[in-house]
PDB file of C-alpha atoms in Angstrom:
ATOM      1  CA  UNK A   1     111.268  90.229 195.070  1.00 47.00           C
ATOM      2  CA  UNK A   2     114.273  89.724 192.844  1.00 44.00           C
ATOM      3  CA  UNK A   3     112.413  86.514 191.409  1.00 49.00           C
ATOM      4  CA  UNK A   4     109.502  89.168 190.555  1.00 46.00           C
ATOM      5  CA  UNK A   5     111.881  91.812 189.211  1.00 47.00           C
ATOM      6  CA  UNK A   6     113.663  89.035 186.534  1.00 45.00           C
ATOM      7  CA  UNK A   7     110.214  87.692 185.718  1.00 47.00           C
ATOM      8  CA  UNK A   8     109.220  91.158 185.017  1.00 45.00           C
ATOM      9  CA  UNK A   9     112.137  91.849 182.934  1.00 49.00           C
ATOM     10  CA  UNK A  10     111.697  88.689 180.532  1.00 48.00           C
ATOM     11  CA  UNK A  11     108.146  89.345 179.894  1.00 44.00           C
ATOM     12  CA  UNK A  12     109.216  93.235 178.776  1.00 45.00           C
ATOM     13  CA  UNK A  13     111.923  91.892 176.671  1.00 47.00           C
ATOM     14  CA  UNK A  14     109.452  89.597 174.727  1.00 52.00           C
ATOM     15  CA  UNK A  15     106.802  92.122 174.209  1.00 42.00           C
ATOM     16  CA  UNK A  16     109.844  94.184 172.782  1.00 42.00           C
ATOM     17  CA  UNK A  17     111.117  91.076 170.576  1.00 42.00           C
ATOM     18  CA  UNK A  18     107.487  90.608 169.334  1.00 46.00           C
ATOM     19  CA  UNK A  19     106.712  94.226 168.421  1.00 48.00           C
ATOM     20  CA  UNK A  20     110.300  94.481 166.311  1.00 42.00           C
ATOM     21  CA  UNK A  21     108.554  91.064 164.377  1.00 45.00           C
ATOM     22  CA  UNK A  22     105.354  92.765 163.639  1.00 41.00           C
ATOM     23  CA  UNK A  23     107.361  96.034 162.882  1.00 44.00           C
ATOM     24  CA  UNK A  24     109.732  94.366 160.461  1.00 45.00           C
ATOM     25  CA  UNK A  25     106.877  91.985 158.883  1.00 44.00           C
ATOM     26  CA  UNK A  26     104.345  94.654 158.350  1.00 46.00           C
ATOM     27  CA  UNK A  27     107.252  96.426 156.267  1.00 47.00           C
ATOM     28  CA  UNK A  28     107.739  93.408 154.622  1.00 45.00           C
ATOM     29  CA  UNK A  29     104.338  93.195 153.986  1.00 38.00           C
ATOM     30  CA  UNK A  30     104.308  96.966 152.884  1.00 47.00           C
ATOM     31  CA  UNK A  31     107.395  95.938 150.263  1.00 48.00           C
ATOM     32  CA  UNK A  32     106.128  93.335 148.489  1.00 45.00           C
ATOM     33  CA  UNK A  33     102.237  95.118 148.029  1.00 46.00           C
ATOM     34  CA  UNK A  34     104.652  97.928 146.303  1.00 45.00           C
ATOM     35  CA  UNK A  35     105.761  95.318 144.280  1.00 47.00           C
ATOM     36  CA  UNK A  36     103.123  94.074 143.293  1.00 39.00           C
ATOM     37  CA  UNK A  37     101.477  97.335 142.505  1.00 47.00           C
ATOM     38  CA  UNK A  38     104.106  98.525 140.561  1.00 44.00           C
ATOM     39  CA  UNK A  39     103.941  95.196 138.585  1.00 47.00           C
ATOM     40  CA  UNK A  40     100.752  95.468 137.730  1.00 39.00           C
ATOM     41  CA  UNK A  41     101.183  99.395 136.236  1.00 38.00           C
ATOM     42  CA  UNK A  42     104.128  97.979 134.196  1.00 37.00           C
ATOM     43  CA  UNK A  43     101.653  95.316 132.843  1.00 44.00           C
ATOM     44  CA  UNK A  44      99.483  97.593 131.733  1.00 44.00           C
ATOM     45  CA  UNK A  45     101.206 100.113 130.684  1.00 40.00           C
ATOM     46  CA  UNK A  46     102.478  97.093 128.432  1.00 39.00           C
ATOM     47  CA  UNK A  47      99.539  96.286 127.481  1.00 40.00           C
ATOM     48  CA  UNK A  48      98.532  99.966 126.063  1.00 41.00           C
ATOM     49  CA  UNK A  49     101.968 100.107 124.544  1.00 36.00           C
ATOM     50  CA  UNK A  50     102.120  99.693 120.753  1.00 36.00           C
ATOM     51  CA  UNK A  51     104.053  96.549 119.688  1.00 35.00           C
ATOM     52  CA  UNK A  52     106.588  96.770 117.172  1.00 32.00           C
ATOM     53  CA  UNK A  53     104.906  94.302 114.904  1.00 33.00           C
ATOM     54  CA  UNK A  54     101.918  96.437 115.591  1.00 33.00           C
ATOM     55  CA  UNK A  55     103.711  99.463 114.757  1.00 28.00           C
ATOM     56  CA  UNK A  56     104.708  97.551 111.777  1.00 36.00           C
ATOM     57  CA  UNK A  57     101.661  96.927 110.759  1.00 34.00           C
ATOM     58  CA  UNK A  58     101.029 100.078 111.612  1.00 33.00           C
ATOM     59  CA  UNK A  59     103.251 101.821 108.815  1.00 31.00           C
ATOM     60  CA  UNK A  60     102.262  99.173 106.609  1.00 35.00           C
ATOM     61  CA  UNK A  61      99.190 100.116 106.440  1.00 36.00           C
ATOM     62  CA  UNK A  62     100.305 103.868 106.160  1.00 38.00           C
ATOM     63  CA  UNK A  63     102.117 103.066 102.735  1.00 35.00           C
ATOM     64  CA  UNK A  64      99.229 101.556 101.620  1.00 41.00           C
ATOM     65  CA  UNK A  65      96.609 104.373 102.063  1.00 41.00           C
ATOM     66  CA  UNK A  66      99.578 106.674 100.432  1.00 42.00           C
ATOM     67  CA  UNK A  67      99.489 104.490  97.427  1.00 44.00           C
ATOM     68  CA  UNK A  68      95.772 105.034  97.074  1.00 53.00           C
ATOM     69  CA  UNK A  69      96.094 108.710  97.102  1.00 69.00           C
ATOM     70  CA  UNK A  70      94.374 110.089  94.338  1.00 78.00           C
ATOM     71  CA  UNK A  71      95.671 112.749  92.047  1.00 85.00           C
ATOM     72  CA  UNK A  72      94.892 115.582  89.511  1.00 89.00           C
ATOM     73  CA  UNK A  73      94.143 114.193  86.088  1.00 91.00           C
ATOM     74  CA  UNK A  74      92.571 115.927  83.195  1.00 94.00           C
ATOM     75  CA  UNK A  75      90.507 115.140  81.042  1.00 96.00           C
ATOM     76  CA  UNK A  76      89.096 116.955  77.870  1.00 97.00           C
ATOM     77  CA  UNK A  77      85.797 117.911  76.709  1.00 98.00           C
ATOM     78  CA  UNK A  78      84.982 119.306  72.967  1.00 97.00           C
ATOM     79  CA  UNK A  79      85.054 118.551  69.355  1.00 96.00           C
ATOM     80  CA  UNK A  80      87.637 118.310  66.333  1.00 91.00           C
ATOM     81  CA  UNK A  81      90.513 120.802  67.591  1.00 89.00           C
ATOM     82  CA  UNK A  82      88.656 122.352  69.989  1.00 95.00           C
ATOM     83  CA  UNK A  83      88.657 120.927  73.661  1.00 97.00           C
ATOM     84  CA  UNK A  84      88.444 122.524  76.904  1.00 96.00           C
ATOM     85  CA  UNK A  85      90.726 120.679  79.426  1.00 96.00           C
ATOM     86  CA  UNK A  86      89.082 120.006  83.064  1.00 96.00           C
ATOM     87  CA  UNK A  87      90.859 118.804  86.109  1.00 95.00           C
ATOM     88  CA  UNK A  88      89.829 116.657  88.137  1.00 93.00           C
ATOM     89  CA  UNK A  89      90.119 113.941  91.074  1.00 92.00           C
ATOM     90  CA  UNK A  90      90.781 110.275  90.223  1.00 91.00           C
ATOM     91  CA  UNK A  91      93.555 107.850  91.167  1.00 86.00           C
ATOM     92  CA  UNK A  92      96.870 107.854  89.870  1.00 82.00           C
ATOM     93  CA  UNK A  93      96.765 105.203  87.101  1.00 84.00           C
ATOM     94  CA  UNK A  94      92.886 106.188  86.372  1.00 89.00           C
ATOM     95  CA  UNK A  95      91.344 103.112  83.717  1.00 90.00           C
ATOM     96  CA  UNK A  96      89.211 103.935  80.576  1.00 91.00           C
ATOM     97  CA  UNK A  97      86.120 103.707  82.573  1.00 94.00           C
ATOM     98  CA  UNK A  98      87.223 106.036  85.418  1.00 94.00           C
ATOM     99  CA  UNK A  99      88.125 108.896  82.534  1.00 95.00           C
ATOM    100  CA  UNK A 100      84.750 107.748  81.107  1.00 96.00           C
ATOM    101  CA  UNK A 101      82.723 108.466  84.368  1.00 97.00           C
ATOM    102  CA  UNK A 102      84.883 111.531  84.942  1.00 97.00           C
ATOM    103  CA  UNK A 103      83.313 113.015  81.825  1.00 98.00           C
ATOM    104  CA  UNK A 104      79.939 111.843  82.806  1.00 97.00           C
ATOM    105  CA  UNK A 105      79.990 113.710  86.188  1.00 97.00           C
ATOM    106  CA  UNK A 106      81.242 116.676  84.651  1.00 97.00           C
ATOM    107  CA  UNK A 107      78.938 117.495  81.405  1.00 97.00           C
ATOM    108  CA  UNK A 108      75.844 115.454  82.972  1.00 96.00           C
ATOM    109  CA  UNK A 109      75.231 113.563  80.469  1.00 97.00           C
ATOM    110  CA  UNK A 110      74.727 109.933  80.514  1.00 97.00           C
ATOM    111  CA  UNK A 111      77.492 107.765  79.511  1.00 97.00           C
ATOM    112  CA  UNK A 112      76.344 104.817  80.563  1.00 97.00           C
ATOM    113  CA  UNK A 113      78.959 101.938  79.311  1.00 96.00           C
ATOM    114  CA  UNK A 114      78.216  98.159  78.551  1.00 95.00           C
ATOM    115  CA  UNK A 115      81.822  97.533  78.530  1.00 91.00           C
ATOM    116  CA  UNK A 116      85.338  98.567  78.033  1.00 87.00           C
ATOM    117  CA  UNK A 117      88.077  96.798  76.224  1.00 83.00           C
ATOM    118  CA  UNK A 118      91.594  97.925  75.816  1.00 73.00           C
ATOM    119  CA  UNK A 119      93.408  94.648  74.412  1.00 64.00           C
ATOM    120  CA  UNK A 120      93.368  92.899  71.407  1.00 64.00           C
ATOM    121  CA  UNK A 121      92.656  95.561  68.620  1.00 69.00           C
ATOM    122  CA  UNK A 122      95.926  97.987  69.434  1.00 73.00           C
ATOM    123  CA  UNK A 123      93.614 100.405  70.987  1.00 85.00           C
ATOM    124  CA  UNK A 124      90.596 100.685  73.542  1.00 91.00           C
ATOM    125  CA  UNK A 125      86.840  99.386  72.313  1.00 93.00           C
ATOM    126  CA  UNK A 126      84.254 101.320  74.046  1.00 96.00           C
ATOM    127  CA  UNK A 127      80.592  99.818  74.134  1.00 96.00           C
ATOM    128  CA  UNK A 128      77.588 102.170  75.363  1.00 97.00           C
ATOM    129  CA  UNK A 129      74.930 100.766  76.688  1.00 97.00           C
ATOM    130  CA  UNK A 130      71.101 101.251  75.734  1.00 95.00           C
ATOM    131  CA  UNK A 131      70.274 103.738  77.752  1.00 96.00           C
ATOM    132  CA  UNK A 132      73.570 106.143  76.978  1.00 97.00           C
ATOM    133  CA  UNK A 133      72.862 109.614  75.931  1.00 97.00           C
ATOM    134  CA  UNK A 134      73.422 108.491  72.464  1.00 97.00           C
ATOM    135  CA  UNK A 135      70.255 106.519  71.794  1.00 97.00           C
ATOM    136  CA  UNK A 136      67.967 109.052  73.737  1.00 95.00           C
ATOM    137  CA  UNK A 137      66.609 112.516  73.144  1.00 93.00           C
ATOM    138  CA  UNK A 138      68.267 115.684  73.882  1.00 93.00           C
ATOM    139  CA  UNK A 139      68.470 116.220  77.683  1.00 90.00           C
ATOM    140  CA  UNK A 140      65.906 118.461  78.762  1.00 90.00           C
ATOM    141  CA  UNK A 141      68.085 119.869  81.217  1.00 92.00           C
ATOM    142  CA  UNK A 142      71.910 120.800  79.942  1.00 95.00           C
ATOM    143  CA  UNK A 143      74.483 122.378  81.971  1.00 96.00           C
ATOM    144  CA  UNK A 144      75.278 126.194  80.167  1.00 95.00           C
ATOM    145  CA  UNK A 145      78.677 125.203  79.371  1.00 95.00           C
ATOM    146  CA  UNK A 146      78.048 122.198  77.908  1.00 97.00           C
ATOM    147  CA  UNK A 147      74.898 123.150  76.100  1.00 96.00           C
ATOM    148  CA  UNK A 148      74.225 120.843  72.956  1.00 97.00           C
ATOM    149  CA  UNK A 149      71.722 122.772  70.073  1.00 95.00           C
ATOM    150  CA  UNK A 150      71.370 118.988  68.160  1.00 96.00           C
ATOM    151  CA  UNK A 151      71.858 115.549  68.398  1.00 96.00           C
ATOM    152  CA  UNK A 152      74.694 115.734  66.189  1.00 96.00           C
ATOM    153  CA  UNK A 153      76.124 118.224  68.032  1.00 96.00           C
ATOM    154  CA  UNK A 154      75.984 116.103  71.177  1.00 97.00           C
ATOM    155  CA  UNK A 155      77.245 112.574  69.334  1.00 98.00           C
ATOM    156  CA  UNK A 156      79.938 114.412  67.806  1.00 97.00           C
ATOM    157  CA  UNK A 157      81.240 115.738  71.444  1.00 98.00           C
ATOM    158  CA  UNK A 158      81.019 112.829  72.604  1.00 98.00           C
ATOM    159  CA  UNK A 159      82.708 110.790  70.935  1.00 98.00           C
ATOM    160  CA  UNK A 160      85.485 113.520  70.575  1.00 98.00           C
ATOM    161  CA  UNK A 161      85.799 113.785  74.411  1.00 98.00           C
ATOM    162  CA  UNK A 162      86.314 110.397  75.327  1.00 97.00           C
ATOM    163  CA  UNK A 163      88.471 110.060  72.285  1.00 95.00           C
ATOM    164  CA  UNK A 164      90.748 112.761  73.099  1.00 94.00           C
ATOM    165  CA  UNK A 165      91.008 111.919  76.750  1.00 95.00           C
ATOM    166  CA  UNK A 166      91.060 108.487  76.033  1.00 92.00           C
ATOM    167  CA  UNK A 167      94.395 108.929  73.981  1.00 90.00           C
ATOM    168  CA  UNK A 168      95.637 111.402  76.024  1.00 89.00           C
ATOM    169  CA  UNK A 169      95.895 109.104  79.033  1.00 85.00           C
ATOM    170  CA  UNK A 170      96.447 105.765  77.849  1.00 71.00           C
ATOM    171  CA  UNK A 171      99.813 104.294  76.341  1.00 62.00           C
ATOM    172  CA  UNK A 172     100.075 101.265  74.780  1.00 49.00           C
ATOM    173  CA  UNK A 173     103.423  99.452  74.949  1.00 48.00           C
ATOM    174  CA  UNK A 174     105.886 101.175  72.350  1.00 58.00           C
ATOM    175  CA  UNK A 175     103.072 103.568  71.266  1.00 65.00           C
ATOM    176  CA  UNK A 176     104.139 107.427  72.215  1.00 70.00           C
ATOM    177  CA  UNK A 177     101.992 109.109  69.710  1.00 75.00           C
ATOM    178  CA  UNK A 178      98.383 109.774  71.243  1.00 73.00           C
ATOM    179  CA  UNK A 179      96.568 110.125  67.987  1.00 72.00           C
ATOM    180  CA  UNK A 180      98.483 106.224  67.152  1.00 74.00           C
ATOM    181  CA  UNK A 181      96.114 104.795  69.943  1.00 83.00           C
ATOM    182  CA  UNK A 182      92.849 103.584  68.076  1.00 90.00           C
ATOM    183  CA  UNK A 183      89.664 104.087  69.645  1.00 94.00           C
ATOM    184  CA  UNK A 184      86.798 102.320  68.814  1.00 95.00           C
ATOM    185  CA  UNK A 185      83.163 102.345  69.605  1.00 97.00           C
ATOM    186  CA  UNK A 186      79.945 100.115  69.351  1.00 96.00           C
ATOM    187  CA  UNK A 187      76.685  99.657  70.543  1.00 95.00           C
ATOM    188  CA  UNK A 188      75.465  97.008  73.480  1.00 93.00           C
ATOM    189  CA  UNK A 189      76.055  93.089  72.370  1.00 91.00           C
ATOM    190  CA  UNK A 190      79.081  94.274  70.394  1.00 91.00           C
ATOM    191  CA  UNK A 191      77.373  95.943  67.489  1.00 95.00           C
ATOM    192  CA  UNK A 192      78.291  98.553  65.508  1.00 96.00           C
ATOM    193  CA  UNK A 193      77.304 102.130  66.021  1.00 97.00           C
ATOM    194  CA  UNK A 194      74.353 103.107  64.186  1.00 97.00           C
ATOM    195  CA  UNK A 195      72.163 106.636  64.732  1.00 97.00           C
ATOM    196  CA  UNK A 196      69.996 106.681  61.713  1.00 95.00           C
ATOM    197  CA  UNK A 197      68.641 109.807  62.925  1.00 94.00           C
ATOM    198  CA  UNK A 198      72.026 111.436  62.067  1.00 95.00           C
ATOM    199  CA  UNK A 199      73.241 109.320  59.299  1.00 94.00           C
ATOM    200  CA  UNK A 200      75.687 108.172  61.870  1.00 96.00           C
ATOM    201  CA  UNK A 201      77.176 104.397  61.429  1.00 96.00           C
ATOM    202  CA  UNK A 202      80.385 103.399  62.874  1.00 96.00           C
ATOM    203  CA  UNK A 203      81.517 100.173  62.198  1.00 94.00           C
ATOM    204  CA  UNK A 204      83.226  98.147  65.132  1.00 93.00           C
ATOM    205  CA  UNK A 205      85.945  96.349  62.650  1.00 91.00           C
ATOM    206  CA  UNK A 206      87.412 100.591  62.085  1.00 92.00           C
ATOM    207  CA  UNK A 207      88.635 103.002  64.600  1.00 94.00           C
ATOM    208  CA  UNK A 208      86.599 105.790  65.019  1.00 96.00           C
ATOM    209  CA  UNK A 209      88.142 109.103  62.926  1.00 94.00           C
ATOM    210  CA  UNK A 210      86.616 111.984  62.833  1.00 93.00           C
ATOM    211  CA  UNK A 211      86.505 112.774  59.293  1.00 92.00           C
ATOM    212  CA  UNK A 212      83.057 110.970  59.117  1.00 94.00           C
ATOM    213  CA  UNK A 213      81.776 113.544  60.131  1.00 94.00           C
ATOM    214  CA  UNK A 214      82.816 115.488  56.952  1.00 90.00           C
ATOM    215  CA  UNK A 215      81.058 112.649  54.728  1.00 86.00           C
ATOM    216  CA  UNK A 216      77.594 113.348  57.022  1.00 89.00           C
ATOM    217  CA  UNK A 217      77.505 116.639  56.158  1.00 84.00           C
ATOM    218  CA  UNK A 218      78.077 116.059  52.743  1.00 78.00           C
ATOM    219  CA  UNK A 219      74.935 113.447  52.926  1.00 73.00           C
ATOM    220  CA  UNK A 220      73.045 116.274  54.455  1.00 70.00           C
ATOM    221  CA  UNK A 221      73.423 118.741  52.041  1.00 72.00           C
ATOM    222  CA  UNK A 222      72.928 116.131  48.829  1.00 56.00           C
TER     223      UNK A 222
END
């Protein structure tokens, strides 16, 4: 009996050793899934995270949409002293051709250029091309504030508008007197400007000045 009772008593105390094991290794086992659950969060909440080179990059690319910002220019439609001024939307160091378009958009007429030139003669060369409003008829449709009675009327707006904006805008190095800044215009191919029509020629050697206009109407009236 006693040989029963001992045998009894080692096979409880084993089944109690074994089930402390399987307690103690399923917590184990428990542990190290929590650990590698919690790795894996951290790795992607890494992942999502923003870098600092990518945050870099990030501002980076911030300064560089703030530099392309555009801003509030004017420009200036009219003839001899008389100009309305316009604002509008272009970028902050707008070119001839921008101010050019500007212009365009605004009256409707067609200013279509062949090219613009602003080195080599102290001043900006401005060629139109063929099919500018210069060398076609009066537009059948005209905006009412810009509403042009003649083809003189029209060339001579024209050419003041983009002159006065022109200057108005652009500085060449040491110049600080607007009206100092030659413009000078010519037909496609580097002609000069000739509108027979109007007794108009302007020759691509001179800067445009607007006292021609004075000698046309003198031709008109002899």
């Amino acid at each position: 009996m006693k040989g029963k009772a001992l045998l009894c008593a080692a096979v409880c105390a084993m089944v109690l050793v074994m089930g402390v094991g399987c307690s103690q290794q399923n917590d184990t086992l428990q542990g190290t899934e929590h650990d590698v659950q919690s790795d894996v969060i951290l790795n992607q909440s890494a992942a999502q995270s923003p870098s600092v080179s990518s945050y870099n990059e990030t501002v980076s690319s911030g300064a560089s949409l703030f530099d392309q910002q555009k801003a509030t220019t004017s420009i200036y439609i009219g003839s001899d002293d008389s100009f309305k001024e316009i604002s509008c939307s272009l970028s902050q160091s707008p070119t001839s051709k921008q101010l050019i378009e500007a212009i365009a958009e605004e009256t409707g007429w067609n200013l279509a250029l062949a090219d613009v030139t602003t080195s080599g003669r102290g001043g900006t060369l401005v060629c139109f091309a063929k099919e500018s409003v210069l060398f076609t008829e009066l537009p059948e449709q005209q905006k009412n504030e810009y509403y042009m009675y003649s083809k003189k009327q029209l060339v001579r707006t024209v050419l003041d508008s983009i002159e006065k904006t022109l200057q108005t805008h652009i500085r060449n190095s040491g110049i600080h007197d607007p009206a100092a800044m030659h413009i000078y215009y010519c037909m496609e191919g580097g002609q000069p400007l000739v509108l027979p029509e109007i007794n108009l020629t302007i020759s691509i050697e001179e800067p445009y000045d607007t006292s021609i206009w004075n000698s046309i109407e003198e031709k008109t009236r002899g």
